[in-house]
Structure formats: C-alpha cells, structure tokens
PDB file of C-alpha atoms in Angstrom:
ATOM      1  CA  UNK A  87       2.194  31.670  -1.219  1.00 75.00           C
ATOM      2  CA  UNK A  88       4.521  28.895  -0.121  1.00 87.00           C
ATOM      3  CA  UNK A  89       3.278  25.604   0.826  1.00 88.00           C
ATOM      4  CA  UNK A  90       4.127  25.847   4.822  1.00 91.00           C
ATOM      5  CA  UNK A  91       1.983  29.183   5.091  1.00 93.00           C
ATOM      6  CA  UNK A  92      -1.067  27.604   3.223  1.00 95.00           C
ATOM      7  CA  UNK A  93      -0.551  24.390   5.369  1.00 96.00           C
ATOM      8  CA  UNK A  94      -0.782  27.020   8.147  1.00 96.00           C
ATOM      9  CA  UNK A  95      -3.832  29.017   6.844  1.00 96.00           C
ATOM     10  CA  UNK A  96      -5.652  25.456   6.058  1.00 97.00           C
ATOM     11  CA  UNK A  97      -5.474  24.519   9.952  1.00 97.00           C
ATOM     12  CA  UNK A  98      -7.092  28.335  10.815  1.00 96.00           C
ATOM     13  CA  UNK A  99      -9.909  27.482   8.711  1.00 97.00           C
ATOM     14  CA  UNK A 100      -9.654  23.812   9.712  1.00 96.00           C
ATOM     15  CA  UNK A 101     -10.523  25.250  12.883  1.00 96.00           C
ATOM     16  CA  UNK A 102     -12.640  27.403  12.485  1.00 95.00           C
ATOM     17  CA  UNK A 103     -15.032  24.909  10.367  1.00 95.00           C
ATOM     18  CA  UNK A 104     -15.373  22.887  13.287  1.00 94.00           C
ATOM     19  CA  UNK A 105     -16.218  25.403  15.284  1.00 93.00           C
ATOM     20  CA  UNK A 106     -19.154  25.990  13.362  1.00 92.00           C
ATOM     21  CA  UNK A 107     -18.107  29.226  11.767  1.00 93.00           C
ATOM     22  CA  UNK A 108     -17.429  29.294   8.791  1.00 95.00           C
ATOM     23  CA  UNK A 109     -19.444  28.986   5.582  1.00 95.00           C
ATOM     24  CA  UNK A 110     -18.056  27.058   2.385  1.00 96.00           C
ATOM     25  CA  UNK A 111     -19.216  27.011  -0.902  1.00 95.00           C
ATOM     26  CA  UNK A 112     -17.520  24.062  -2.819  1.00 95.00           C
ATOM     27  CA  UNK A 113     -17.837  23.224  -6.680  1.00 94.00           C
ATOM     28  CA  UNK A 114     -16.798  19.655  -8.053  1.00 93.00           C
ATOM     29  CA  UNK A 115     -16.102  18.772 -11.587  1.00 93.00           C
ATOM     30  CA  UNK A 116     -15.372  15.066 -11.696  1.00 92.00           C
ATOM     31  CA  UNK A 117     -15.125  11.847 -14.209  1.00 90.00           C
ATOM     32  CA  UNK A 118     -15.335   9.731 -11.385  1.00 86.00           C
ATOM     33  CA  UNK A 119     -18.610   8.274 -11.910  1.00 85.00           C
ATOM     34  CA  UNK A 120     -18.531   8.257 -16.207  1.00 87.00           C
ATOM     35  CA  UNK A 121     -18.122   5.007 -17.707  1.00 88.00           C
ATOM     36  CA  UNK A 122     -14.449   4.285 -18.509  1.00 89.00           C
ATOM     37  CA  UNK A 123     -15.327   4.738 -22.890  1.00 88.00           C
ATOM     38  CA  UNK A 124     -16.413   8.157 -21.948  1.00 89.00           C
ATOM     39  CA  UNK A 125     -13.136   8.858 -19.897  1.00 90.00           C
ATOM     40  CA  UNK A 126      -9.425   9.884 -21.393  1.00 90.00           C
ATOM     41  CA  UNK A 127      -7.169   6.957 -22.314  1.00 94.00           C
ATOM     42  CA  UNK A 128      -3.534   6.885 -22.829  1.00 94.00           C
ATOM     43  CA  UNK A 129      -0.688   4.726 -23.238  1.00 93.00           C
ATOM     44  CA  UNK A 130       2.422   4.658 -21.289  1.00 90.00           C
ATOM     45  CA  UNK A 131       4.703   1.907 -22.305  1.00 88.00           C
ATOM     46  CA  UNK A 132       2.143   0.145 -23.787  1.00 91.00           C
ATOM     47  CA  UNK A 133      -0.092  -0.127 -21.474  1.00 91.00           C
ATOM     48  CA  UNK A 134      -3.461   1.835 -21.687  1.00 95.00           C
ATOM     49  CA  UNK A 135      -4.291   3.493 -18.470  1.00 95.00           C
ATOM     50  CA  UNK A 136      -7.955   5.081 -18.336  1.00 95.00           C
ATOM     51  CA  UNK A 137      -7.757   8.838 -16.689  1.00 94.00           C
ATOM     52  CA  UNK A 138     -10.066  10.500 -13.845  1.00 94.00           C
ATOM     53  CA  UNK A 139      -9.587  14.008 -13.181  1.00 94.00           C
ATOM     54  CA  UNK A 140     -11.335  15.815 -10.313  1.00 94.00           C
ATOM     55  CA  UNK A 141     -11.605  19.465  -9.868  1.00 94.00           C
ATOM     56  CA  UNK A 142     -12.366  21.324  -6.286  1.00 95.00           C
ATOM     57  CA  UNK A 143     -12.938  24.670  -5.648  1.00 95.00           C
ATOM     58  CA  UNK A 144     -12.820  25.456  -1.975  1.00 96.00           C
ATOM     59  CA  UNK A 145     -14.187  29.231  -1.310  1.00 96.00           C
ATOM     60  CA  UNK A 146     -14.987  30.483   2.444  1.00 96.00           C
ATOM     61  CA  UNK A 147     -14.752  33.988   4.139  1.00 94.00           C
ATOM     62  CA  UNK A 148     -12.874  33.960   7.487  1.00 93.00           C
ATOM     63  CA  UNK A 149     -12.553  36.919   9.697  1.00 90.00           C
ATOM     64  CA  UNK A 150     -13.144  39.451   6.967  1.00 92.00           C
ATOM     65  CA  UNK A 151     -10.795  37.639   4.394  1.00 94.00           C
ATOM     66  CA  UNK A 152     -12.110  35.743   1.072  1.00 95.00           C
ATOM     67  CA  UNK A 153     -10.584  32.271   0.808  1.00 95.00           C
ATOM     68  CA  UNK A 154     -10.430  30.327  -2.713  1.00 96.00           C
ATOM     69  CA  UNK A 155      -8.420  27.297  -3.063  1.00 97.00           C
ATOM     70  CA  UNK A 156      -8.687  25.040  -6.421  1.00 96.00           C
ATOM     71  CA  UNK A 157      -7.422  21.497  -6.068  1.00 97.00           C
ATOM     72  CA  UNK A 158      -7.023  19.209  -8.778  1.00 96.00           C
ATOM     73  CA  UNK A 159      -6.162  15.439  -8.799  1.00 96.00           C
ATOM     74  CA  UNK A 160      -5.310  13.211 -12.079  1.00 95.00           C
ATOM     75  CA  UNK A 161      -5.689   9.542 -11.589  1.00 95.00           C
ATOM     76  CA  UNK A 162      -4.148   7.102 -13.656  1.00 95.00           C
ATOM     77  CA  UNK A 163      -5.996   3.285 -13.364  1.00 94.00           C
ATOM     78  CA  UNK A 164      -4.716   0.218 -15.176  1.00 93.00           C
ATOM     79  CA  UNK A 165      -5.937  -3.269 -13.646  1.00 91.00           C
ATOM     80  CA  UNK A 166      -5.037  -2.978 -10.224  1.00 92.00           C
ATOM     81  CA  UNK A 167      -2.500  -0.134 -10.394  1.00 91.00           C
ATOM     82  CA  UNK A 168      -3.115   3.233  -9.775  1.00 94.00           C
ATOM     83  CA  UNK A 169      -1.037   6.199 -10.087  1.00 93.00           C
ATOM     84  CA  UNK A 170      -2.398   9.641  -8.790  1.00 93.00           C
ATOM     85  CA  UNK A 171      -0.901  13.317  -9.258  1.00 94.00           C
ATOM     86  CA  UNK A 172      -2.082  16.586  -7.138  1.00 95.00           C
ATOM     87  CA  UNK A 173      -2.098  20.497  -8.325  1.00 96.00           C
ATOM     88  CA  UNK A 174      -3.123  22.952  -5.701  1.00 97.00           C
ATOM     89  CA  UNK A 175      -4.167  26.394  -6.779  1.00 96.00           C
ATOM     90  CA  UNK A 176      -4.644  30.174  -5.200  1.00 95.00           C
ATOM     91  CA  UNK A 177      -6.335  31.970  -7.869  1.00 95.00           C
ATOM     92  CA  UNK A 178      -7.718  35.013  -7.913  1.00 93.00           C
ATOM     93  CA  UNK A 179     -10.972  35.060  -5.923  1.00 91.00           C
ATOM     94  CA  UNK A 180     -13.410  35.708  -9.299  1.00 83.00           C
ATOM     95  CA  UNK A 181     -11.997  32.828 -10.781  1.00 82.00           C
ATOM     96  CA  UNK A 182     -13.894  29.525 -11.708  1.00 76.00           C
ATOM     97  CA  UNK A 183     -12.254  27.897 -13.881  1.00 83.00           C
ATOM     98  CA  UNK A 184     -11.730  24.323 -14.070  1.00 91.00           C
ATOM     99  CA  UNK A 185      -8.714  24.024 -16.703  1.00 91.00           C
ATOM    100  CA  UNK A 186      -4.901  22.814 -15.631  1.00 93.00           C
ATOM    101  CA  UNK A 187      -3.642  25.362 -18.123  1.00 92.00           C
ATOM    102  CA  UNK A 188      -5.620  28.409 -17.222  1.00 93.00           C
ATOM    103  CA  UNK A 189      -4.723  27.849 -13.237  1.00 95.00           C
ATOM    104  CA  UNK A 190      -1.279  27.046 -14.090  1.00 95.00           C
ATOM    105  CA  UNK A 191      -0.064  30.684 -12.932  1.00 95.00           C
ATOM    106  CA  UNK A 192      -1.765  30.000  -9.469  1.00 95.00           C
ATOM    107  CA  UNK A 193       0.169  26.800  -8.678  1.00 96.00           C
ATOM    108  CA  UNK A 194       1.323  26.542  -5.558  1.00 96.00           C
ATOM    109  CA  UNK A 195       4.738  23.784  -4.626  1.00 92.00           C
ATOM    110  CA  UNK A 196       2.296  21.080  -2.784  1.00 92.00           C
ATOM    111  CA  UNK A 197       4.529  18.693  -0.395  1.00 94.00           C
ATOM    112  CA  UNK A 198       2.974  16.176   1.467  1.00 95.00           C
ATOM    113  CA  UNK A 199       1.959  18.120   4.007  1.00 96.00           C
ATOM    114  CA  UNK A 200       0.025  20.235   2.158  1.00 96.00           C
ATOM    115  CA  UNK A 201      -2.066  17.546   0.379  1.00 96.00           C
ATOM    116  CA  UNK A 202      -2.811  16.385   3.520  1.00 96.00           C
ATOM    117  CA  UNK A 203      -4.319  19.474   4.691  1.00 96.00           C
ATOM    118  CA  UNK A 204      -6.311  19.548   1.286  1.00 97.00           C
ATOM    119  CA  UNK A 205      -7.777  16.175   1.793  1.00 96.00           C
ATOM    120  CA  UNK A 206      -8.603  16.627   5.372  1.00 97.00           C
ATOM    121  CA  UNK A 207     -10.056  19.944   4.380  1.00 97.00           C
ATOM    122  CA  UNK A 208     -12.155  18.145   1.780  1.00 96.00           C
ATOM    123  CA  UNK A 209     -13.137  15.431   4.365  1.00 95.00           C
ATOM    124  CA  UNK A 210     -14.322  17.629   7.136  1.00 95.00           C
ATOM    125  CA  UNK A 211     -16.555  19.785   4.684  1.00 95.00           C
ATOM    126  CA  UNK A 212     -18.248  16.458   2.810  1.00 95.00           C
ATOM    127  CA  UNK A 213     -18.622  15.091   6.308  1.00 94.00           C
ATOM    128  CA  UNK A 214     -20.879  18.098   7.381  1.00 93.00           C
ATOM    129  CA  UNK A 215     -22.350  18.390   4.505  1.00 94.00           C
ATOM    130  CA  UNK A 216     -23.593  14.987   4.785  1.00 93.00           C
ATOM    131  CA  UNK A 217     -25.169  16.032   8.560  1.00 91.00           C
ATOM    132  CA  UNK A 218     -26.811  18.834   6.879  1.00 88.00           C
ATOM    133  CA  UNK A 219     -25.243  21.196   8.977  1.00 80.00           C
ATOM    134  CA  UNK A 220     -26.082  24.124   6.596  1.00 87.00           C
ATOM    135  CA  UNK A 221     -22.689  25.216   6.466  1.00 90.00           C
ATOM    136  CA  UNK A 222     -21.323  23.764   3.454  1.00 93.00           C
ATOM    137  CA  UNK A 223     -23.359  24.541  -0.411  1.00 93.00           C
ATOM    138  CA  UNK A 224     -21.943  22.025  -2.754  1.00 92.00           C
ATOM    139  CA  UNK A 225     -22.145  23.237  -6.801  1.00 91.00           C
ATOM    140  CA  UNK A 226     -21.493  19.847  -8.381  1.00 90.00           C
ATOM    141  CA  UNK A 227     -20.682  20.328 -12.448  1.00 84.00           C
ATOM    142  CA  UNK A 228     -20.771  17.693 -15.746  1.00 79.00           C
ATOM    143  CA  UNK A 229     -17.451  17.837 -16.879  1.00 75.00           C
ATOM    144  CA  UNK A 230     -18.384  17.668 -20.457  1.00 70.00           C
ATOM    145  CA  UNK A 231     -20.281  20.832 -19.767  1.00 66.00           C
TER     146      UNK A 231
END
C-alpha cells in the first residue's frame, strides 16, 4: 500500500474512532522507561548515544474489514540531542511480532504525512483510553520478554 492511501485509510478510522465506533486493541513494547545501562548503546563518531525503541501494534475492525498497523520508532539520545527514525508496517493480520527484521517485508514508504497520521492515531486512542471509554484494550509487553 502506498503511503497517500494509508494516510487516507488512517483519517476513515480517525473518524470513525471519534465517533465512538470503533474498537482498538493496541500492544506496546517499549525501553522507554528502563534505565539507560539496561538500554542499547552505540557510538557514532565517537560519541555514545543510548537507544529507545518503541513498538505499536494498532489492530481495529471497521465496516467488516480487519485493520493491523505496526509502527516502530528508534530514538537516538546523547546529552541534549536527539535523533529519531520511524518504520510503519502492514503485516499480515495474524502477525505479532515485534522485530525490525521480521516486519521488514511489510514496510510501507512513510513521508511526513503519514507519520503524522500515525502519531495522531496513537494520540487519539491513549487519550480515550485514559477516559476509560472502553473502546481501546491496551496489551503493554517487557521488551526483554
């Protein structure tokens, strides 16, 4: 699938979400909250960055079609700099896999636009499930798991 007709396809279910109907299930795999000397170091030039990686797996059903969307965002954090890469993903809908490698077949070209979308996807589900809506199950996994 290209990146425009995701983009467009993200804004149905957009929508539809704040209409109230649709159902997400969501599954997080994150470093985000591990101390930095249980996270991935590297060096670039020298300089030893320490590495986050989050997974997302976005799955809904709307109007009789299954939905699954796998995002995936590497950050980079040295002192104050911070350098951030994004990987979107349309795997096949029995797949749960957090691994760069295994989705790499799935990959979709991400501009801009896209990643937009994805983040204010990921914004309007976290911000019902914080209201309890009962729309939105979050699955949230240990990534040394």
């Amino acid at each position: 699938m290209k990146s425009s007709a995701l983009v467009k396809t993200i804004d149905e279910l957009l929508a539809e979400t704040k209409k109230g109907h649709l159902n997400w299930q969501i599954e997080l795999q994150s470093t985000d909250e591990l101390d930095d000397s249980h996270k991935e170091h590297v060096m670039q030039n020298g300089v030893e960055w320490v590495v986050d990686e989050c997974f997302t797996s976005f799955f809904c059903k709307c109007r009789g079609k299954e939905h699954l969307m796998v995002t995936y965002e590497r950050i980079l954090r040295h002192d104050a700099q911070v350098h951030s890469y994004n990987l979107v993903f349309l795997p096949p809908l029995s797949f749960h896999y957090f691994d760069v490698g295994v989705l790499s077949p799935y990959i979709v070209d991400a501009d801009a636009v896209l990643l937009n979308r994805c983040h204010q996807l990921w914004t309007l589900v976290m911000d019902l499930y914080k209201k309890r809506d009962g729309h939105i199950f979050l699955k949230i996994f240990d990534p040394y798991d």
